[in-house]
């Protein structure tokens, strides 16, 4: 048995089978490259679903984490610490909002936003008790909690986890008329991914996000942008909503906010929204811990320069030019923005991601026929081109 087979066997036997990973066992990583336990190198074209936007073990982020490891790592929110205030202030400034509520996983940020929207609905908008409604979109992916999977339209994510939390209505993504019809006086929020990641990098029709903004403003409902996968540089802007000049009421951030080192998520909004939480009404033992805040501050500092957004824009244009030239008999459609692409194939995507792995490129299918590409934003053009050469080979095979 190879080392890979031994380790894969342990995972197979002792881990719940809630993922279908490629049969590679990674031991080390640096930048855009990972190395497996056999010493084989692969170019990472997935970036942990955008959590590794700045590359593996980015030196600035590792240094920030190491500095903090030498000082203090966890105090809980029972006490303040010297990284907390600066982190929330700096992230709020990056987003142009007043306040930040730090959490850990993306799903926790989503749950926090749903609670904030309901509380805002009752206490500020004046919705009658227990009548608050939130609108979501078909194809959504916002996480795995019992409430969130209740409004998923993916049977794998949703089935057998009922009874589901009431208070949600789901309308087709990109359908402004359906959204308008679904909103009523008790609607407190519209939860939207500016680009749907897990659904296959679905970009909404041009103008749709603007319409969502207008309908939310007109209906006195909160526009809640889940930028957990689309945000922090991935699409060539700090937030994907910027491509339509839209400012939501709440930004939900996660993944890359933890610098590829640890889970860090946050809800970012103005004081009239996040101000509804008072002491004891929401919390998290680990949310906003010193290590998370130190890494998050460095992430914010790196985004402030615009350098990563710019790389994503220019290299993304190159990526999409090359993907657009792939043969039409195997590729039905290419979607995405910046260094983010959903390649819709005429056949199954899994064999292509397996073939890519053999060729030294790690990418992953989403659903049956979509291959998702999301390289670290610091990738070289040369490496990107090499990965795309391998994709051409894999699609030809
Ligand atoms: C848009 C979006 N929201 C929320 C989540 C959930 O994040 P987490 O897995 O950290 O709970 C994800 C994860 O893929 C996501 O893509």
CSV table of N, CA, C and O in Angstrom, one decimal, residues 205-259:
chain,number,residue,atom,x,y,z
A,205,UNK,N,-28.4,38.0,-14.3
A,205,UNK,CA,-28.5,38.9,-15.5
A,205,UNK,C,-28.1,40.3,-15.1
A,205,UNK,O,-28.3,40.7,-13.9
A,206,UNK,N,-27.5,41.0,-16.0
A,206,UNK,CA,-27.0,42.4,-15.8
A,206,UNK,C,-28.2,43.2,-15.3
A,206,UNK,O,-29.3,43.2,-15.8
A,207,UNK,N,-27.9,44.0,-14.2
A,207,UNK,CA,-29.0,44.9,-13.7
A,207,UNK,C,-29.8,44.2,-12.5
A,207,UNK,O,-30.5,44.9,-11.8
A,208,UNK,N,-29.6,42.9,-12.4
A,208,UNK,CA,-30.5,42.2,-11.4
A,208,UNK,C,-30.1,42.7,-9.9
A,208,UNK,O,-31.1,43.0,-9.1
A,209,UNK,N,-28.9,42.8,-9.6
A,209,UNK,CA,-28.5,43.2,-8.2
A,209,UNK,C,-29.0,44.6,-8.0
A,209,UNK,O,-29.4,44.9,-6.8
A,210,UNK,N,-29.0,45.4,-9.0
A,210,UNK,CA,-29.5,46.8,-8.8
A,210,UNK,C,-31.0,46.8,-8.5
A,210,UNK,O,-31.5,47.5,-7.7
A,211,UNK,N,-31.7,45.9,-9.2
A,211,UNK,CA,-33.1,45.8,-9.0
A,211,UNK,C,-33.4,45.3,-7.6
A,211,UNK,O,-34.3,45.7,-6.9
A,212,UNK,N,-32.6,44.3,-7.1
A,212,UNK,CA,-32.8,43.8,-5.8
A,212,UNK,C,-32.6,44.9,-4.8
A,212,UNK,O,-33.4,45.1,-3.9
A,213,UNK,N,-31.6,45.7,-5.0
A,213,UNK,CA,-31.3,46.9,-4.1
A,213,UNK,C,-32.5,47.8,-4.1
A,213,UNK,O,-33.0,48.3,-3.1
A,214,UNK,N,-33.1,48.1,-5.3
A,214,UNK,CA,-34.2,49.0,-5.4
A,214,UNK,C,-35.4,48.5,-4.7
A,214,UNK,O,-36.1,49.2,-4.0
A,215,UNK,N,-35.7,47.2,-4.9
A,215,UNK,CA,-36.9,46.6,-4.3
A,215,UNK,C,-36.7,46.5,-2.8
A,215,UNK,O,-37.7,46.7,-2.1
A,216,UNK,N,-35.5,46.3,-2.3
A,216,UNK,CA,-35.3,46.3,-0.9
A,216,UNK,C,-35.5,47.7,-0.3
A,216,UNK,O,-36.2,47.9,0.7
A,217,UNK,N,-35.0,48.7,-1.0
A,217,UNK,CA,-35.2,50.1,-0.5
A,217,UNK,C,-36.7,50.4,-0.5
A,217,UNK,O,-37.2,50.9,0.5
A,218,UNK,N,-37.3,50.1,-1.6
A,218,UNK,CA,-38.7,50.5,-1.7
A,218,UNK,C,-39.6,49.7,-0.7
A,218,UNK,O,-40.6,50.3,-0.2
A,219,UNK,N,-39.2,48.5,-0.4
A,219,UNK,CA,-40.1,47.7,0.5
A,219,UNK,C,-39.6,47.7,1.9
A,219,UNK,O,-40.1,47.0,2.8
A,220,UNK,N,-38.6,48.6,2.2
A,220,UNK,CA,-38.0,48.7,3.6
A,220,UNK,C,-37.6,47.3,4.1
A,220,UNK,O,-38.0,46.9,5.2
A,221,UNK,N,-36.8,46.6,3.2
A,221,UNK,CA,-36.3,45.3,3.6
A,221,UNK,C,-34.8,45.4,3.5
A,221,UNK,O,-34.3,46.2,2.7
A,222,UNK,N,-34.0,44.6,4.2
A,222,UNK,CA,-32.6,44.6,4.2
A,222,UNK,C,-32.0,43.8,3.0
A,222,UNK,O,-32.4,42.6,2.9
A,223,UNK,N,-31.2,44.4,2.2
A,223,UNK,CA,-30.5,43.6,1.2
A,223,UNK,C,-29.2,43.0,1.9
A,223,UNK,O,-28.3,43.7,2.4
A,224,UNK,N,-29.2,41.6,1.9
A,224,UNK,CA,-28.1,40.9,2.6
A,224,UNK,C,-27.3,40.2,1.6
A,224,UNK,O,-27.7,39.2,1.0
A,225,UNK,N,-26.1,40.7,1.4
A,225,UNK,CA,-25.2,40.1,0.3
A,225,UNK,C,-24.3,39.1,0.9
A,225,UNK,O,-23.4,39.4,1.8
A,226,UNK,N,-24.5,37.8,0.6
A,226,UNK,CA,-23.6,36.8,1.0
A,226,UNK,C,-22.4,36.8,0.1
A,226,UNK,O,-22.4,36.2,-1.0
A,227,UNK,N,-21.3,37.4,0.6
A,227,UNK,CA,-20.1,37.6,-0.2
A,227,UNK,C,-19.0,36.6,0.4
A,227,UNK,O,-17.8,36.8,0.2
A,228,UNK,N,-19.5,35.6,1.1
A,228,UNK,CA,-18.5,34.6,1.7
A,228,UNK,C,-17.6,34.0,0.7
A,228,UNK,O,-16.4,33.8,1.0
A,229,UNK,N,-18.1,33.6,-0.5
A,229,UNK,CA,-17.3,33.0,-1.5
A,229,UNK,C,-16.9,34.1,-2.6
A,229,UNK,O,-15.8,34.0,-3.1
A,230,UNK,N,-17.8,35.0,-2.9
A,230,UNK,CA,-17.6,36.0,-4.0
A,230,UNK,C,-16.7,37.2,-3.6
A,230,UNK,O,-16.2,37.9,-4.4
A,231,UNK,N,-16.6,37.4,-2.3
A,231,UNK,CA,-16.0,38.6,-1.8
A,231,UNK,C,-14.5,38.5,-1.6
A,231,UNK,O,-13.8,37.6,-1.9
A,232,UNK,N,-13.9,39.7,-1.2
A,232,UNK,CA,-12.5,39.8,-0.8
A,232,UNK,C,-11.6,39.5,-2.0
A,232,UNK,O,-10.6,38.7,-1.8
A,233,UNK,N,-11.9,40.1,-3.1
A,233,UNK,CA,-11.0,40.0,-4.2
A,233,UNK,C,-11.3,39.0,-5.3
A,233,UNK,O,-10.8,39.2,-6.4
A,234,UNK,N,-12.1,38.0,-5.0
A,234,UNK,CA,-12.2,36.9,-5.9
A,234,UNK,C,-12.7,37.3,-7.3
A,234,UNK,O,-12.2,36.8,-8.3
A,235,UNK,N,-13.6,38.3,-7.4
A,235,UNK,CA,-14.2,38.6,-8.7
A,235,UNK,C,-13.5,39.8,-9.4
A,235,UNK,O,-13.9,40.3,-10.4
A,236,UNK,N,-12.4,40.3,-8.7
A,236,UNK,CA,-11.7,41.5,-9.3
A,236,UNK,C,-12.2,42.8,-8.6
A,236,UNK,O,-11.8,43.9,-9.0
A,237,UNK,N,-12.9,42.6,-7.6
A,237,UNK,CA,-13.3,43.8,-6.7
A,237,UNK,C,-13.3,43.3,-5.3
A,237,UNK,O,-13.3,42.1,-5.1
A,238,UNK,N,-13.4,44.2,-4.4
A,238,UNK,CA,-13.4,43.8,-3.0
A,238,UNK,C,-14.7,43.0,-2.7
A,238,UNK,O,-14.7,41.9,-2.1
A,239,UNK,N,-15.8,43.5,-3.2
A,239,UNK,CA,-17.1,42.8,-3.1
A,239,UNK,C,-17.7,42.7,-4.5
A,239,UNK,O,-17.6,43.6,-5.3
A,240,UNK,N,-18.3,41.5,-4.8
A,240,UNK,CA,-18.9,41.3,-6.1
A,240,UNK,C,-20.0,42.3,-6.5
A,240,UNK,O,-20.3,42.6,-7.6
A,241,UNK,N,-20.7,42.8,-5.4
A,241,UNK,CA,-21.8,43.7,-5.7
A,241,UNK,C,-21.3,45.0,-6.4
A,241,UNK,O,-22.1,45.7,-7.0
A,242,UNK,N,-20.0,45.3,-6.2
A,242,UNK,CA,-19.4,46.5,-6.8
A,242,UNK,C,-19.5,46.6,-8.3
A,242,UNK,O,-19.6,47.6,-8.9
A,243,UNK,N,-19.6,45.4,-8.9
A,243,UNK,CA,-19.6,45.3,-10.4
A,243,UNK,C,-20.9,46.0,-10.9
A,243,UNK,O,-21.0,46.4,-12.0
A,244,UNK,N,-21.9,46.1,-10.0
A,244,UNK,CA,-23.2,46.8,-10.4
A,244,UNK,C,-23.4,48.1,-9.6
A,244,UNK,O,-24.5,48.6,-9.6
A,245,UNK,N,-22.3,48.5,-8.9
A,245,UNK,CA,-22.4,49.7,-8.1
A,245,UNK,C,-23.5,49.7,-7.0
A,245,UNK,O,-24.1,50.7,-6.7
A,246,UNK,N,-23.6,48.5,-6.5
A,246,UNK,CA,-24.7,48.3,-5.5
A,246,UNK,C,-24.1,48.2,-4.1
A,246,UNK,O,-23.0,47.6,-3.9
A,247,UNK,N,-24.7,48.8,-3.1
A,247,UNK,CA,-24.3,48.7,-1.7
A,247,UNK,C,-25.4,48.1,-0.9
A,247,UNK,O,-26.5,48.6,-0.8
A,248,UNK,N,-25.1,46.8,-0.4
A,248,UNK,CA,-26.2,46.1,0.3
A,248,UNK,C,-26.3,46.7,1.8
A,248,UNK,O,-25.4,47.5,2.2
A,249,UNK,N,-27.3,46.3,2.5
A,249,UNK,CA,-27.4,46.7,3.9
A,249,UNK,C,-26.4,45.9,4.8
A,249,UNK,O,-26.0,46.3,5.8
A,250,UNK,N,-26.2,44.6,4.4
A,250,UNK,CA,-25.3,43.8,5.2
A,250,UNK,C,-24.4,43.0,4.2
A,250,UNK,O,-24.9,42.5,3.2
A,251,UNK,N,-23.1,43.0,4.6
A,251,UNK,CA,-22.2,42.1,3.9
A,251,UNK,C,-21.9,40.9,4.8
A,251,UNK,O,-21.7,41.1,6.0
A,252,UNK,N,-22.0,39.7,4.2
A,252,UNK,CA,-21.6,38.5,5.0
A,252,UNK,C,-20.2,38.1,4.4
A,252,UNK,O,-20.1,37.8,3.2
A,253,UNK,N,-19.2,38.0,5.3
A,253,UNK,CA,-17.9,37.6,4.9
A,253,UNK,C,-17.4,36.4,5.6
A,253,UNK,O,-17.8,36.1,6.7
A,254,UNK,N,-16.5,35.6,4.9
A,254,UNK,CA,-16.0,34.4,5.6
A,254,UNK,C,-14.8,34.0,4.8
A,254,UNK,O,-14.0,34.8,4.2
A,255,UNK,N,-14.6,32.7,4.7
A,255,UNK,CA,-13.5,32.1,3.9
A,255,UNK,C,-12.2,32.9,3.9
A,255,UNK,O,-11.4,32.7,4.8
A,256,UNK,N,-11.9,33.7,2.9
A,256,UNK,CA,-10.6,34.4,2.8
A,256,UNK,C,-10.3,35.3,3.9
A,256,UNK,O,-9.2,35.7,4.1
A,257,UNK,N,-11.4,35.7,4.7
A,257,UNK,CA,-11.2,36.6,5.8
A,257,UNK,C,-10.2,35.9,6.8
A,257,UNK,O,-9.5,36.6,7.6
A,258,UNK,N,-10.2,34.6,6.8
A,258,UNK,CA,-9.3,33.9,7.8
A,258,UNK,C,-7.9,33.6,7.1
A,258,UNK,O,-7.1,32.9,7.7
A,259,UNK,N,-7.6,34.2,6.0
A,259,UNK,CA,-6.3,34.2,5.4
A,259,UNK,C,-5.8,32.8,5.0
A,259,UNK,O,-4.6,32.5,4.9
